[in-house]
mmCIF file of C-alpha atoms in Angstrom:
data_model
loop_
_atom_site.group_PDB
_atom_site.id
_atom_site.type_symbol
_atom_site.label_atom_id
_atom_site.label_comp_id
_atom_site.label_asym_id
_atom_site.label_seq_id
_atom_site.Cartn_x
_atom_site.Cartn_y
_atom_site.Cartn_z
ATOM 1 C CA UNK X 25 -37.567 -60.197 -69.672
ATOM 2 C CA UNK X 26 -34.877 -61.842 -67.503
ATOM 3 C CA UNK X 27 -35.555 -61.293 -63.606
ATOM 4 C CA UNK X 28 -33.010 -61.223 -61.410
ATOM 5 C CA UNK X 29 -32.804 -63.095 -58.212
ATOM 6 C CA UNK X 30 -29.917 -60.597 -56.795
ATOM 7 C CA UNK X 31 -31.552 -57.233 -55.219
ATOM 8 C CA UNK X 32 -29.772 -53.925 -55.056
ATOM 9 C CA UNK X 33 -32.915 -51.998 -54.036
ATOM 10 C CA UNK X 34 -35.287 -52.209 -51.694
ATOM 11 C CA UNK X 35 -37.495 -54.955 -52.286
ATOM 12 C CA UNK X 36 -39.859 -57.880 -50.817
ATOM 13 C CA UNK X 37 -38.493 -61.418 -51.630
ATOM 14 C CA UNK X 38 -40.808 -64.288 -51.195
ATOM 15 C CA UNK X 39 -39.256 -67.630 -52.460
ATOM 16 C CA UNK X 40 -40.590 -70.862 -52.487
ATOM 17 C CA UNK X 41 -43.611 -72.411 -51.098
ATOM 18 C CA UNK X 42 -43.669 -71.108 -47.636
ATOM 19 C CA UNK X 43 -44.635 -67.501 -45.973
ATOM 20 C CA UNK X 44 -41.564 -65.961 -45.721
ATOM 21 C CA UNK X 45 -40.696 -62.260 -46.219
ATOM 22 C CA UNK X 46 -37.532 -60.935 -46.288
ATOM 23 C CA UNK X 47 -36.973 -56.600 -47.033
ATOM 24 C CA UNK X 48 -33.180 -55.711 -48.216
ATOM 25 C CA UNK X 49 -32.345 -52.138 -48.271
ATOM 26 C CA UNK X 50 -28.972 -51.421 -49.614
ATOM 27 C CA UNK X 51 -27.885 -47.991 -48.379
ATOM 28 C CA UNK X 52 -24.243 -46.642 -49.401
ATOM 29 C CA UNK X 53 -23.316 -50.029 -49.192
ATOM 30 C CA UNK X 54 -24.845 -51.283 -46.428
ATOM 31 C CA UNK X 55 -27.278 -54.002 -45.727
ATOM 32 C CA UNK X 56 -30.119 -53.490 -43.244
ATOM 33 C CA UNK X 57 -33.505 -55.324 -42.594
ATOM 34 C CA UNK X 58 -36.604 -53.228 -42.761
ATOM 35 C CA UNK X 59 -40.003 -53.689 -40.731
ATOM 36 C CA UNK X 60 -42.468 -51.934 -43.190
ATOM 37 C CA UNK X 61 -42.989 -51.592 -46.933
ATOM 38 C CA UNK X 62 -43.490 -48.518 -48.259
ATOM 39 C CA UNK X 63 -44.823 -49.467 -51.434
ATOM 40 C CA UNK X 64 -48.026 -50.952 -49.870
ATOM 41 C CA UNK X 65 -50.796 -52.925 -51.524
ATOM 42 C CA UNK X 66 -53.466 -49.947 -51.048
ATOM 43 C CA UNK X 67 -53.793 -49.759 -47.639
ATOM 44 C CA UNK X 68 -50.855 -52.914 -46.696
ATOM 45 C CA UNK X 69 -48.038 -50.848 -44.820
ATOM 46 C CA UNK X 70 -47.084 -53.726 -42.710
ATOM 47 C CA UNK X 71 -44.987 -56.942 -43.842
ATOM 48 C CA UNK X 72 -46.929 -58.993 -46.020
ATOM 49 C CA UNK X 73 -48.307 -62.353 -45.557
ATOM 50 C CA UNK X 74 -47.695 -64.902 -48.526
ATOM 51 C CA UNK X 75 -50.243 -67.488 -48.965
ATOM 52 C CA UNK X 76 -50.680 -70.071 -51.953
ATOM 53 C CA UNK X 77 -54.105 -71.502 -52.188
ATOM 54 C CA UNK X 78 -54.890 -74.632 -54.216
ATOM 55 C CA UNK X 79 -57.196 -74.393 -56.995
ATOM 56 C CA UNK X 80 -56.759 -77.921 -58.503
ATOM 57 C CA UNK X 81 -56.837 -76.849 -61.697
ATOM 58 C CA UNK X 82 -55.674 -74.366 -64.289
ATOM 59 C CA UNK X 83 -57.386 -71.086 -63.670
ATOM 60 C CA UNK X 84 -58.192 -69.598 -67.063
ATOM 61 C CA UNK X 85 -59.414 -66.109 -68.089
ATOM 62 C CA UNK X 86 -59.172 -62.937 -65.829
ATOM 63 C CA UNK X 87 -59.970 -63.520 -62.274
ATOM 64 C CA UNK X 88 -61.591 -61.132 -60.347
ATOM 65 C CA UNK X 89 -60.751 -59.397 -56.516
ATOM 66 C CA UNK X 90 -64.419 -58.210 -55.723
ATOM 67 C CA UNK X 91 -66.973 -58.251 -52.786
ATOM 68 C CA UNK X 92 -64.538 -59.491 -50.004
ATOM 69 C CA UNK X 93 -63.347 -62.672 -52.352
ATOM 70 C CA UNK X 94 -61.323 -63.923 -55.730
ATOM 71 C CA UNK X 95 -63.511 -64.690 -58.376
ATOM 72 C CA UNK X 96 -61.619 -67.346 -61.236
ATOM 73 C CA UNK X 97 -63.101 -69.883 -63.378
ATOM 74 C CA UNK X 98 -61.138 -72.945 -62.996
ATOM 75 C CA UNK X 99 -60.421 -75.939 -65.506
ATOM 76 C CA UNK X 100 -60.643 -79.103 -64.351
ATOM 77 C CA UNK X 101 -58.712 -81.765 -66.811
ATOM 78 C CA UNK X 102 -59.518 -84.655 -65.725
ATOM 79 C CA UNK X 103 -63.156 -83.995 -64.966
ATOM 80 C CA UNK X 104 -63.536 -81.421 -68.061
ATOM 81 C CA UNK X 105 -65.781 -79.670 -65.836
ATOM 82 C CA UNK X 106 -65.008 -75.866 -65.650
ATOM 83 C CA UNK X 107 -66.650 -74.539 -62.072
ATOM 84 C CA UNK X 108 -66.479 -70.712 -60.572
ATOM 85 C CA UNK X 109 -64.633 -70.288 -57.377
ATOM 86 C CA UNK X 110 -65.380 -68.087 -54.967
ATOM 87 C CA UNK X 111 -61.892 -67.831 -52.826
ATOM 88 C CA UNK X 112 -63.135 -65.323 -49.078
ATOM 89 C CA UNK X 113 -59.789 -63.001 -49.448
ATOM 90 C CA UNK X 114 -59.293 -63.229 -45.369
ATOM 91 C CA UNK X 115 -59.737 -67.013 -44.896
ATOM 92 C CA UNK X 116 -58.664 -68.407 -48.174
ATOM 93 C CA UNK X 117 -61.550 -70.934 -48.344
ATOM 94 C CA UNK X 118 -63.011 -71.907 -51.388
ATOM 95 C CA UNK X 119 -66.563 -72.954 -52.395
ATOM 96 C CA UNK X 120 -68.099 -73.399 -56.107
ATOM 97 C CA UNK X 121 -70.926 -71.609 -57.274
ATOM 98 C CA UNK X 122 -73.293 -73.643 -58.085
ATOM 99 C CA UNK X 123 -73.662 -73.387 -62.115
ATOM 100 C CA UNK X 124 -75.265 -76.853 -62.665
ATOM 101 C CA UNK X 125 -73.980 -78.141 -66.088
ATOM 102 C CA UNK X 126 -73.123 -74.219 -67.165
ATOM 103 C CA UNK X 127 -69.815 -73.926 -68.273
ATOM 104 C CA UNK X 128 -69.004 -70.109 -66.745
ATOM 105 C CA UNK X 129 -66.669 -68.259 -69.941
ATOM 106 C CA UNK X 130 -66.274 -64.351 -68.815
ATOM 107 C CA UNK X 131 -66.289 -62.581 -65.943
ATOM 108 C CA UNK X 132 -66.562 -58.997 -64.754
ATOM 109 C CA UNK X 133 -67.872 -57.199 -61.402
ATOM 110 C CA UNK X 134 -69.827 -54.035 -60.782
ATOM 111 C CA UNK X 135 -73.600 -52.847 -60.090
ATOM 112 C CA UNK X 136 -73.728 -54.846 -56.364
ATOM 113 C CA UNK X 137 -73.339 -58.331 -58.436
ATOM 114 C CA UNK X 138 -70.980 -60.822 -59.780
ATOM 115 C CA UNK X 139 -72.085 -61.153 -63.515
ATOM 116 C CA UNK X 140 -70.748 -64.245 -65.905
ATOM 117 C CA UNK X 141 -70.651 -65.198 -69.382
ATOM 118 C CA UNK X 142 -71.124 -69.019 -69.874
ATOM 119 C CA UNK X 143 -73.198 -71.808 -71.933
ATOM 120 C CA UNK X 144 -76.237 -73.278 -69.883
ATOM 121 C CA UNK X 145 -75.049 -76.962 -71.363
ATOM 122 C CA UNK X 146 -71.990 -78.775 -71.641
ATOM 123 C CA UNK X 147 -70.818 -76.831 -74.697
ATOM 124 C CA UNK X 148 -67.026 -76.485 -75.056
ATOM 125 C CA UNK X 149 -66.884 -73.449 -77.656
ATOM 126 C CA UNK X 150 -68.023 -70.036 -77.761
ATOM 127 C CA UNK X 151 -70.104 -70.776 -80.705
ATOM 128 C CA UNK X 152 -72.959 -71.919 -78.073
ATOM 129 C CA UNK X 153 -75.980 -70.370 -79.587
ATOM 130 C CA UNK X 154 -77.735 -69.485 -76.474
ATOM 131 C CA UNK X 155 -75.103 -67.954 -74.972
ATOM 132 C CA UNK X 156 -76.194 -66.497 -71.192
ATOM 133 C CA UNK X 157 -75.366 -63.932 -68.875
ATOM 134 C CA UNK X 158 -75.756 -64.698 -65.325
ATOM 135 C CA UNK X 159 -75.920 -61.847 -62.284
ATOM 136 C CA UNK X 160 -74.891 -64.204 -59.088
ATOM 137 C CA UNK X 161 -75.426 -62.124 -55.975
ATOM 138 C CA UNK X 162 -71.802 -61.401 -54.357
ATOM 139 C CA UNK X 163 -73.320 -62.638 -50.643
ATOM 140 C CA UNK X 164 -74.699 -65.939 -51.165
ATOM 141 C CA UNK X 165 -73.026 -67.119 -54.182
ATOM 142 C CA UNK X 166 -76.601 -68.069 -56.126
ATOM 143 C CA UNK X 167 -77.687 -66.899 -59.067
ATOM 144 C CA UNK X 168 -80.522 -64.457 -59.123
ATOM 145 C CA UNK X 169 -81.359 -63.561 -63.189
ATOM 146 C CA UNK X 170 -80.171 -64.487 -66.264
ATOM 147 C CA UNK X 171 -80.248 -63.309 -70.323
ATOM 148 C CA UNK X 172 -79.682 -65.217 -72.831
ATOM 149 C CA UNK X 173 -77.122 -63.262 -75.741
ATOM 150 C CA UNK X 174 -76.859 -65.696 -78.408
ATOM 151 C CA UNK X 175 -73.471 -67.241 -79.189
ATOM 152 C CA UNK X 176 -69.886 -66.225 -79.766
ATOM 153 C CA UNK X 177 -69.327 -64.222 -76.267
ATOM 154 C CA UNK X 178 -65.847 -63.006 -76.527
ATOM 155 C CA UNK X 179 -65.709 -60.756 -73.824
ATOM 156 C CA UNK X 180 -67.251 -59.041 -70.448
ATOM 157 C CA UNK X 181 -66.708 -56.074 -68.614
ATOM 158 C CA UNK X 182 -69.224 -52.898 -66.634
ATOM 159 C CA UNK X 183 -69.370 -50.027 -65.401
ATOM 160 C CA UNK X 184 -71.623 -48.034 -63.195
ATOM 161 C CA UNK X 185 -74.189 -48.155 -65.682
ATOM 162 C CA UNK X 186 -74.271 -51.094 -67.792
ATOM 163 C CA UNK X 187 -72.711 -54.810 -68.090
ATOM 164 C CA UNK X 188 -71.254 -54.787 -71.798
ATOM 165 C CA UNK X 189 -70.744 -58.162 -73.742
ATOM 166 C CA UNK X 190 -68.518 -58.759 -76.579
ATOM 167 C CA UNK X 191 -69.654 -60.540 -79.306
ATOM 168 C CA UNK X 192 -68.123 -61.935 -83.125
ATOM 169 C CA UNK X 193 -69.833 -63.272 -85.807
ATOM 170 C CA UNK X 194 -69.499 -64.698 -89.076
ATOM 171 C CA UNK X 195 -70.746 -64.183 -92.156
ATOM 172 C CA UNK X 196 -69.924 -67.346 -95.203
ATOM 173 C CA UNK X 197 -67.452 -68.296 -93.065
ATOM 174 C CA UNK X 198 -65.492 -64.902 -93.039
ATOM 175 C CA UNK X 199 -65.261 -63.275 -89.850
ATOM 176 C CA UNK X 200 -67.097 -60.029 -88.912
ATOM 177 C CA UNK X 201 -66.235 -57.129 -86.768
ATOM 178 C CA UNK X 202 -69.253 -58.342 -84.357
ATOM 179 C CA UNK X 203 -71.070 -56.031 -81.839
ATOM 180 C CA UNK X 204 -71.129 -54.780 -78.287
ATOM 181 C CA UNK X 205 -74.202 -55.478 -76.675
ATOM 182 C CA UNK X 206 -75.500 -53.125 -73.359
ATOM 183 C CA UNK X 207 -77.155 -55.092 -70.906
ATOM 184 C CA UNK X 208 -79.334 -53.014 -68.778
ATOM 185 C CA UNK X 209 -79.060 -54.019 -64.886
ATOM 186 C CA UNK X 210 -82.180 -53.125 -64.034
ATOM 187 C CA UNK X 211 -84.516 -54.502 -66.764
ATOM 188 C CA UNK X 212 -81.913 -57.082 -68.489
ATOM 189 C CA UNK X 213 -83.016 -55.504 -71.701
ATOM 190 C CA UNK X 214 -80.007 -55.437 -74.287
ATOM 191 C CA UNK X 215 -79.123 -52.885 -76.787
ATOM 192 C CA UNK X 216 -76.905 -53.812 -79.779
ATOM 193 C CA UNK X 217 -73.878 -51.808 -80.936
ATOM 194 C CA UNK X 218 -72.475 -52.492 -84.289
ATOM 195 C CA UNK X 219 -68.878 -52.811 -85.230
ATOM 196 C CA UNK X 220 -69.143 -52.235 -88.660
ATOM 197 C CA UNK X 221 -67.256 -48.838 -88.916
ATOM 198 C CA UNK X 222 -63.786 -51.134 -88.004
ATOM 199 C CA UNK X 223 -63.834 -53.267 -91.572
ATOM 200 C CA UNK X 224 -61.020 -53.302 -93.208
ATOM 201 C CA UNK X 225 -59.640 -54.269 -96.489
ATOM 202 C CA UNK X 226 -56.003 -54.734 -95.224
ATOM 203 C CA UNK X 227 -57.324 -58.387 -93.129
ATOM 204 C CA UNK X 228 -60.380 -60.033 -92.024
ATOM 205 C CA UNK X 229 -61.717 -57.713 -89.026
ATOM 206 C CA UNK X 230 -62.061 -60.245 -86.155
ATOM 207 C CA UNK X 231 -62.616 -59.957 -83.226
ATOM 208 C CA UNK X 232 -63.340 -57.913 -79.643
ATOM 209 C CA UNK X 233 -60.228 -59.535 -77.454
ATOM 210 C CA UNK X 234 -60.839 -57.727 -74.109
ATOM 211 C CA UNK X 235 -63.429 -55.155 -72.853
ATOM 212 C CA UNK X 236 -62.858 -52.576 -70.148
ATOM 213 C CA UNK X 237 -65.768 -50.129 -69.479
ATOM 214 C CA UNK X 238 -65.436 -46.509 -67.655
ATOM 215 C CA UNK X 239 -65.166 -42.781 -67.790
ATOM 216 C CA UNK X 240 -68.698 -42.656 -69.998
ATOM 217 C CA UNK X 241 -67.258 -45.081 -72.817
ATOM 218 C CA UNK X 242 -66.265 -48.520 -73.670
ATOM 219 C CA UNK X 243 -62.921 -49.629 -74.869
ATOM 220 C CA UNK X 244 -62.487 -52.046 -76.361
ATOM 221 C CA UNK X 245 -58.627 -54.503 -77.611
ATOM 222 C CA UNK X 246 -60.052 -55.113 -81.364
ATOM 223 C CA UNK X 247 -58.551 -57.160 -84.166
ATOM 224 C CA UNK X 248 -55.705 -59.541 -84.958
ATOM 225 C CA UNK X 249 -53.702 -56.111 -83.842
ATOM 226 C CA UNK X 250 -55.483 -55.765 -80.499
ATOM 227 C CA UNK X 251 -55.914 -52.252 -81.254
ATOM 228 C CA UNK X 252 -57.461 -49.875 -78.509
ATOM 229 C CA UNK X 253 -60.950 -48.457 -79.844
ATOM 230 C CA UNK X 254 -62.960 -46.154 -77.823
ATOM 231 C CA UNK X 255 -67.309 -46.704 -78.268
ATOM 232 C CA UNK X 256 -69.159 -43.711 -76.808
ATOM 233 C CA UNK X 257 -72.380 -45.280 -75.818
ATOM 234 C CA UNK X 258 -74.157 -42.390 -76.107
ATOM 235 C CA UNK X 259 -73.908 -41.605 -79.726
ATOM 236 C CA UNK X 260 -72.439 -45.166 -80.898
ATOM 237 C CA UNK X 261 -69.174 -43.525 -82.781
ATOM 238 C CA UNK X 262 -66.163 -45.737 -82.398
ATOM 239 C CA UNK X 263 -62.596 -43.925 -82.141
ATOM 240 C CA UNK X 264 -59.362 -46.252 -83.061
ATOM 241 C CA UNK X 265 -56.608 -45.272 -81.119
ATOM 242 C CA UNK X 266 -53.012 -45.370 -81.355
ATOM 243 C CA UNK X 267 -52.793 -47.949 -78.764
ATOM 244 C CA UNK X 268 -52.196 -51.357 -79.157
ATOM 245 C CA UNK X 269 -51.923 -54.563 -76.518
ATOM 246 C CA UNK X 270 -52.669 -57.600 -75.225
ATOM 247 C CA UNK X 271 -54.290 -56.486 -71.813
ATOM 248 C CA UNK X 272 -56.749 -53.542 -71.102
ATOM 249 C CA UNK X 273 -57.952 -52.564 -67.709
ATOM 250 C CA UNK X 274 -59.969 -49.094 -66.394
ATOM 251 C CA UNK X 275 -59.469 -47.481 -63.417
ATOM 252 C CA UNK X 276 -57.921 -44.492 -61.197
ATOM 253 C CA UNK X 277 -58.849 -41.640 -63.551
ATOM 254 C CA UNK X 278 -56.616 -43.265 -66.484
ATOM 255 C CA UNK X 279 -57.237 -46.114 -69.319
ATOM 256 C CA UNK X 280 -54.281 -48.814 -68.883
ATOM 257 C CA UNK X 281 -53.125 -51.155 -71.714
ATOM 258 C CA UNK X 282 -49.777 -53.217 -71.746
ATOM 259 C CA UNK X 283 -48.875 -53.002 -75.251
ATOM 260 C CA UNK X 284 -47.357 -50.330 -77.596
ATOM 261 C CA UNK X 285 -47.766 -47.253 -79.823
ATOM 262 C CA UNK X 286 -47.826 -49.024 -83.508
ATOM 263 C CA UNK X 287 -48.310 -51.713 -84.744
ATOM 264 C CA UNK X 288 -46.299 -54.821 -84.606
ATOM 265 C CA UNK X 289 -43.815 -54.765 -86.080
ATOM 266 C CA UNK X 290 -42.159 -51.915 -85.042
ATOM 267 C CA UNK X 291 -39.444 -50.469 -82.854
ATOM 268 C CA UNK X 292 -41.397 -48.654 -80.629
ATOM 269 C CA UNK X 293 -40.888 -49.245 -76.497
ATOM 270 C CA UNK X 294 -43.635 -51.942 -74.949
ATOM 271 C CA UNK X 295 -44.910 -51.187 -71.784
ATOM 272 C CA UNK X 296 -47.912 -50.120 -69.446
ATOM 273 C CA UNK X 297 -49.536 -47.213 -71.278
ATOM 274 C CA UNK X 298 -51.526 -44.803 -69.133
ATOM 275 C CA UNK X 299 -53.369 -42.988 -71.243
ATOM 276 C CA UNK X 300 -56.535 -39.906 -71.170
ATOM 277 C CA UNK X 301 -60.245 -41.628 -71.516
ATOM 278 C CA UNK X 302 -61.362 -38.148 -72.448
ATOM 279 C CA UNK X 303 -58.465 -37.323 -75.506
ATOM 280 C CA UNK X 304 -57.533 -40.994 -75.684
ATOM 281 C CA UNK X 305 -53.332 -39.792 -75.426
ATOM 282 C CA UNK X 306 -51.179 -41.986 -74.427
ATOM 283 C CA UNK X 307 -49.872 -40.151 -71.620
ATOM 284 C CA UNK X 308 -47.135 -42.360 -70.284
ATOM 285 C CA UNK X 309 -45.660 -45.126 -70.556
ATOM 286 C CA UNK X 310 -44.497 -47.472 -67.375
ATOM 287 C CA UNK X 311 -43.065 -51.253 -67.107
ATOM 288 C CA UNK X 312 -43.562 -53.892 -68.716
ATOM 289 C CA UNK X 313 -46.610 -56.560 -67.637
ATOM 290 C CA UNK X 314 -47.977 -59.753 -68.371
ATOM 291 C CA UNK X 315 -51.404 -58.669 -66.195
ATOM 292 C CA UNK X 316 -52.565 -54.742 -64.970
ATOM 293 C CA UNK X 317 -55.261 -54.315 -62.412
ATOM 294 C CA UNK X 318 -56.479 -51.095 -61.420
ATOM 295 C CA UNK X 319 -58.784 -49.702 -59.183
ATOM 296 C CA UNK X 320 -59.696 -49.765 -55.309
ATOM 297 C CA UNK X 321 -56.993 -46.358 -54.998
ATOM 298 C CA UNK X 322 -54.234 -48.321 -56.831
ATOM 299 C CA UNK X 323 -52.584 -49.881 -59.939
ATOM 300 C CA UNK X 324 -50.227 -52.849 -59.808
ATOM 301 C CA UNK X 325 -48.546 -55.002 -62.689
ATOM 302 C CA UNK X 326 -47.210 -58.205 -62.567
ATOM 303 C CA UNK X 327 -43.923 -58.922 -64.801
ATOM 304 C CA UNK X 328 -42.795 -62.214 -65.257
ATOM 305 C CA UNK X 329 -39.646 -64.047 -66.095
ATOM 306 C CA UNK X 330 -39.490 -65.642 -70.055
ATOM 307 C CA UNK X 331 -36.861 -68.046 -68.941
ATOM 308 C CA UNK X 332 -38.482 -71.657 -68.232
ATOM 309 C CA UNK X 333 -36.221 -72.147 -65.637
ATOM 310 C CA UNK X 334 -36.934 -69.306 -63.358
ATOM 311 C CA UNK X 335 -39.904 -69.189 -61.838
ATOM 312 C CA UNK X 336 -40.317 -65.399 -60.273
ATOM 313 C CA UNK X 337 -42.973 -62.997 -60.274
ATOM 314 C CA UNK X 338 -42.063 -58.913 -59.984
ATOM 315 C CA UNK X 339 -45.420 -56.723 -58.509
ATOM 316 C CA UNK X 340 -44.631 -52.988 -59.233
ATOM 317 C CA UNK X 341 -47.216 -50.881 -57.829
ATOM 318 C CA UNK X 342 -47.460 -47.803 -60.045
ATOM 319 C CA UNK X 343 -48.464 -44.614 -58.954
ATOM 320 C CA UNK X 344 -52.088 -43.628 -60.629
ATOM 321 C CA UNK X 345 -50.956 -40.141 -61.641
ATOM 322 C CA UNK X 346 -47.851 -40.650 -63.502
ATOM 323 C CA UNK X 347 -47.782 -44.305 -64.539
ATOM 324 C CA UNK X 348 -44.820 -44.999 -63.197
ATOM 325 C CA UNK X 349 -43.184 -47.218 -60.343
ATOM 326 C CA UNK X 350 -44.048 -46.369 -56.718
ATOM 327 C CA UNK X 351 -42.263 -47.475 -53.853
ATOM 328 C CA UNK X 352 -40.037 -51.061 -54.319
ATOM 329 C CA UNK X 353 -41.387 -54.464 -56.320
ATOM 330 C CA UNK X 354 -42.553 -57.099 -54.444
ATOM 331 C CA UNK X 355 -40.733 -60.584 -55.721
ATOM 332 C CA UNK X 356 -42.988 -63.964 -55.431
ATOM 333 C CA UNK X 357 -41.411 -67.404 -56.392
ATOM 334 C CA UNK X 358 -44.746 -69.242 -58.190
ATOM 335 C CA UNK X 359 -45.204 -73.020 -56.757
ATOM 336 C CA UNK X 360 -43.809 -75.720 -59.151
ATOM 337 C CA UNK X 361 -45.542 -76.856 -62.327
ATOM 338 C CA UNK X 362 -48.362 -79.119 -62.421
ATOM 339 C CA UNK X 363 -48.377 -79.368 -66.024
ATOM 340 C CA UNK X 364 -46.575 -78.520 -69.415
ATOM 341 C CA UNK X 365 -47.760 -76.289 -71.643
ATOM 342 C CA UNK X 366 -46.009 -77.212 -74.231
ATOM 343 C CA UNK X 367 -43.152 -75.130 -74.094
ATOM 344 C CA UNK X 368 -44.226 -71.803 -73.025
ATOM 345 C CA UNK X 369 -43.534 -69.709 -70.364
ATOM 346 C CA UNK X 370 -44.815 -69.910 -66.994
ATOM 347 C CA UNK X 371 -45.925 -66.561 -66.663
ATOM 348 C CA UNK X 372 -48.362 -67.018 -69.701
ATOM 349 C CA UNK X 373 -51.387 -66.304 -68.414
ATOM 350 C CA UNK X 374 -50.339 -65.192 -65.088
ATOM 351 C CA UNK X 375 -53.160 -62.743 -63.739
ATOM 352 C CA UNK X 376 -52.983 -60.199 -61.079
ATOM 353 C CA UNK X 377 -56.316 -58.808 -59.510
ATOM 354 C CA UNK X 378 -56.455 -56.387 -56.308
ATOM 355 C CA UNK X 379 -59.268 -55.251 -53.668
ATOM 356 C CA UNK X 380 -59.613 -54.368 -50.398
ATOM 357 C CA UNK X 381 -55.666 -54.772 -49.118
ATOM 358 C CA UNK X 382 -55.482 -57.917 -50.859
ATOM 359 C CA UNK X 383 -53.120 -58.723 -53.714
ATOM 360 C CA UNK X 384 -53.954 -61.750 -56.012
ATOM 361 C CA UNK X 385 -52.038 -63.634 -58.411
ATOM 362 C CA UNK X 386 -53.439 -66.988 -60.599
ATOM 363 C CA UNK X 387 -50.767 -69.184 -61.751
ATOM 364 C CA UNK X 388 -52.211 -71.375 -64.354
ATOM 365 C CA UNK X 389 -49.464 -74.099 -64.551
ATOM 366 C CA UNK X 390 -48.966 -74.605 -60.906
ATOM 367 C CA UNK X 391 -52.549 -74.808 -60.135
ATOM 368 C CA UNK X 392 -52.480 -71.590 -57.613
ATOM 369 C CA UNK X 393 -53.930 -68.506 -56.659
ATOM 370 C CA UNK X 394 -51.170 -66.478 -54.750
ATOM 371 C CA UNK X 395 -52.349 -63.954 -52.054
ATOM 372 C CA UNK X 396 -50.827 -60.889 -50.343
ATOM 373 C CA UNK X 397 -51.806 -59.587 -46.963
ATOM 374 C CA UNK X 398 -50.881 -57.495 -44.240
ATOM 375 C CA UNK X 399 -49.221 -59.510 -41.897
#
């Protein structure tokens, strides 16, 4: 996807490293400056405030917009060390959670707690064979219980209910469907869900990509064709779905994967697919994204630009009860590059998270975790 620098519609431009918004409505023809946004970032009416916070290092995995902060586990090259920031969403001030020598993996939010995935020892795999999840209380940063899960955590997500892990395995070195496992908040006891019923003969089954948990089920991005697959936890019968992506996210009544219809390949349209947790439909289909986040009253995507040259981010806030575009994008130059990776795209692995009137975005090559505020 090519992104265009010139705008014909109504839109937010924010270029380059400083805070500086600029609104272009073209009307018949004529160019005018506007003092509010009407798409707004949930309760944002007012002209945004852009500011870039340093991270000095690559965030990796899906960061988090929780409990009055950003949440992102951050890789550290040089050291090799791979600490949990806590950025506060109105200062941008960071501090590390103290882990120790834990090497955080996953992490999800819900149930009053932060909750995180990791290795209690410098171990720099999955395959850590006692495998922990951590609840770190939201206020003070600390940790305050723990479970070991064995190894191969793939995955991490909850709901009101439960924290859910994702697990693979191996069995003579061919790779298994794995299992969910339900951690209970209350008594951190852990129920196992098989994934057997999802073996096929066409591939080897591996593994759980991404978890998202709501509307009384789990779902679940499974296989080397990320299909959507739907666990009800209360009679364990798994439902494959004619979804398929590379990003799954819950939230605002509706189930949201950017991905497809069929399998790749195929000719059928990629985009944001909004689809019914109770039928599992796909019920529309919206813009392309590189990251969804829904929740907190709203849904935003973030697109990004495949040409290594251009370095601009489009936010299209999408309305919860059609799927598609609400108000005008939002346009956000991301700093310069830090380092190479190897080729790709800027925008791989660019994240978008949202809470509380805040917008977030991690950059992983330039090192930076973008954020949106009223002004």
């Amino acid at each position: 996807m090519r992104v265009h620098r010139r705008i014909t519609v109504c839109a937010l431009v924010v270029l380059g490293g400083a805070s500086t918004a600029l609104m272009v409505l073209r009307d018949g023809g004529d160019t005018k400056l506007s003092t509010s946004l009407e798409a707004d970032l949930g309760q944002i009416r007012a002209r945004p405030t852009i500011s870039r916070i340093d991270l000095s290092g690559i965030p990796v995995r899906r960061p988090l917009a929780a409990y009055g902060a950003l949440w992102t586990i951050v890789e550290d090259r040089a050291s090799g060390s791979r600490p949990l920031y806590r950025v506060d969403a109105h200062t941008g001030a960071i501090s590390r959670v103290p882990f120790g020598r834990v090497k955080p993996q996953y992490l999800t939010a819900g149930l009053g707690a932060i909750w995180v995935a990791g290795c209690p020892h410098e171990e720099p795999t999955t395959n850590c064979s006692d495998g922990t999840v951590y609840r770190v209380d939201p206020a003070t940063a600390r940790i305050t219980d723990r479970v070991e899960v064995g190894s191969n955590i793939t995955s991490l997500a909850a709901d009101d209910t439960a924290v859910w892990v994702g697990k693979w395995t191996y069995v003579n070195n061919v790779p298994q469907p794995g299992s969910l496992l339900r951690l209970d908040p209350q008594t951190l006891a852990l129920r196992r869900y098989s994934l057997r019923a999802l073996r096929t003969k066409r591939r080897p089954p591996c593994c759980i990509r991404m978890l998202a948990a709501g509307q009384g089920a789990v779902w679940v991005l499974f296989g080397d064709d990320s299909r959507l697959v739907r666990l009800d936890p209360k009679t364990g019968v798994l439902a494959q779905l004619d979804a398929y992506g590379s990003e799954v996210s819950m939230g605002e009544g509706a189930v949201w994967v950017e991905g497809r219809t069929t399998r790749l390949p195929s000719p059928a349209v990629e985009g944001t697919l909004r689809i019914d947790p109770a039928s599992g439909q796909v019920l529309s289909i919206g813009p392309v994204a590189a990251s969804i986040t829904a929740g907190n009253g709203v849904v935003w995507v973030a697109e990004t630009s495949r040409d290594t040259n251009d370095r601009i981010l489009k936010l299209t806030r999408l309305d919860p009860a059609t799927g598609q575009q609400t108000g005008q994008p939002i346009w956000v130059e991301a700093g310069p590059p830090r380092i190479d990776f190897a080729g790709l795209p800027f925008g791989w692995r660019v994240q978008v998270a949202h809470a509380s009137g805040v917008l977030w975005i991690t950059v992983p090559d330039s090192y930076e975790a973008i954020r949106i505020t009223a002004a």
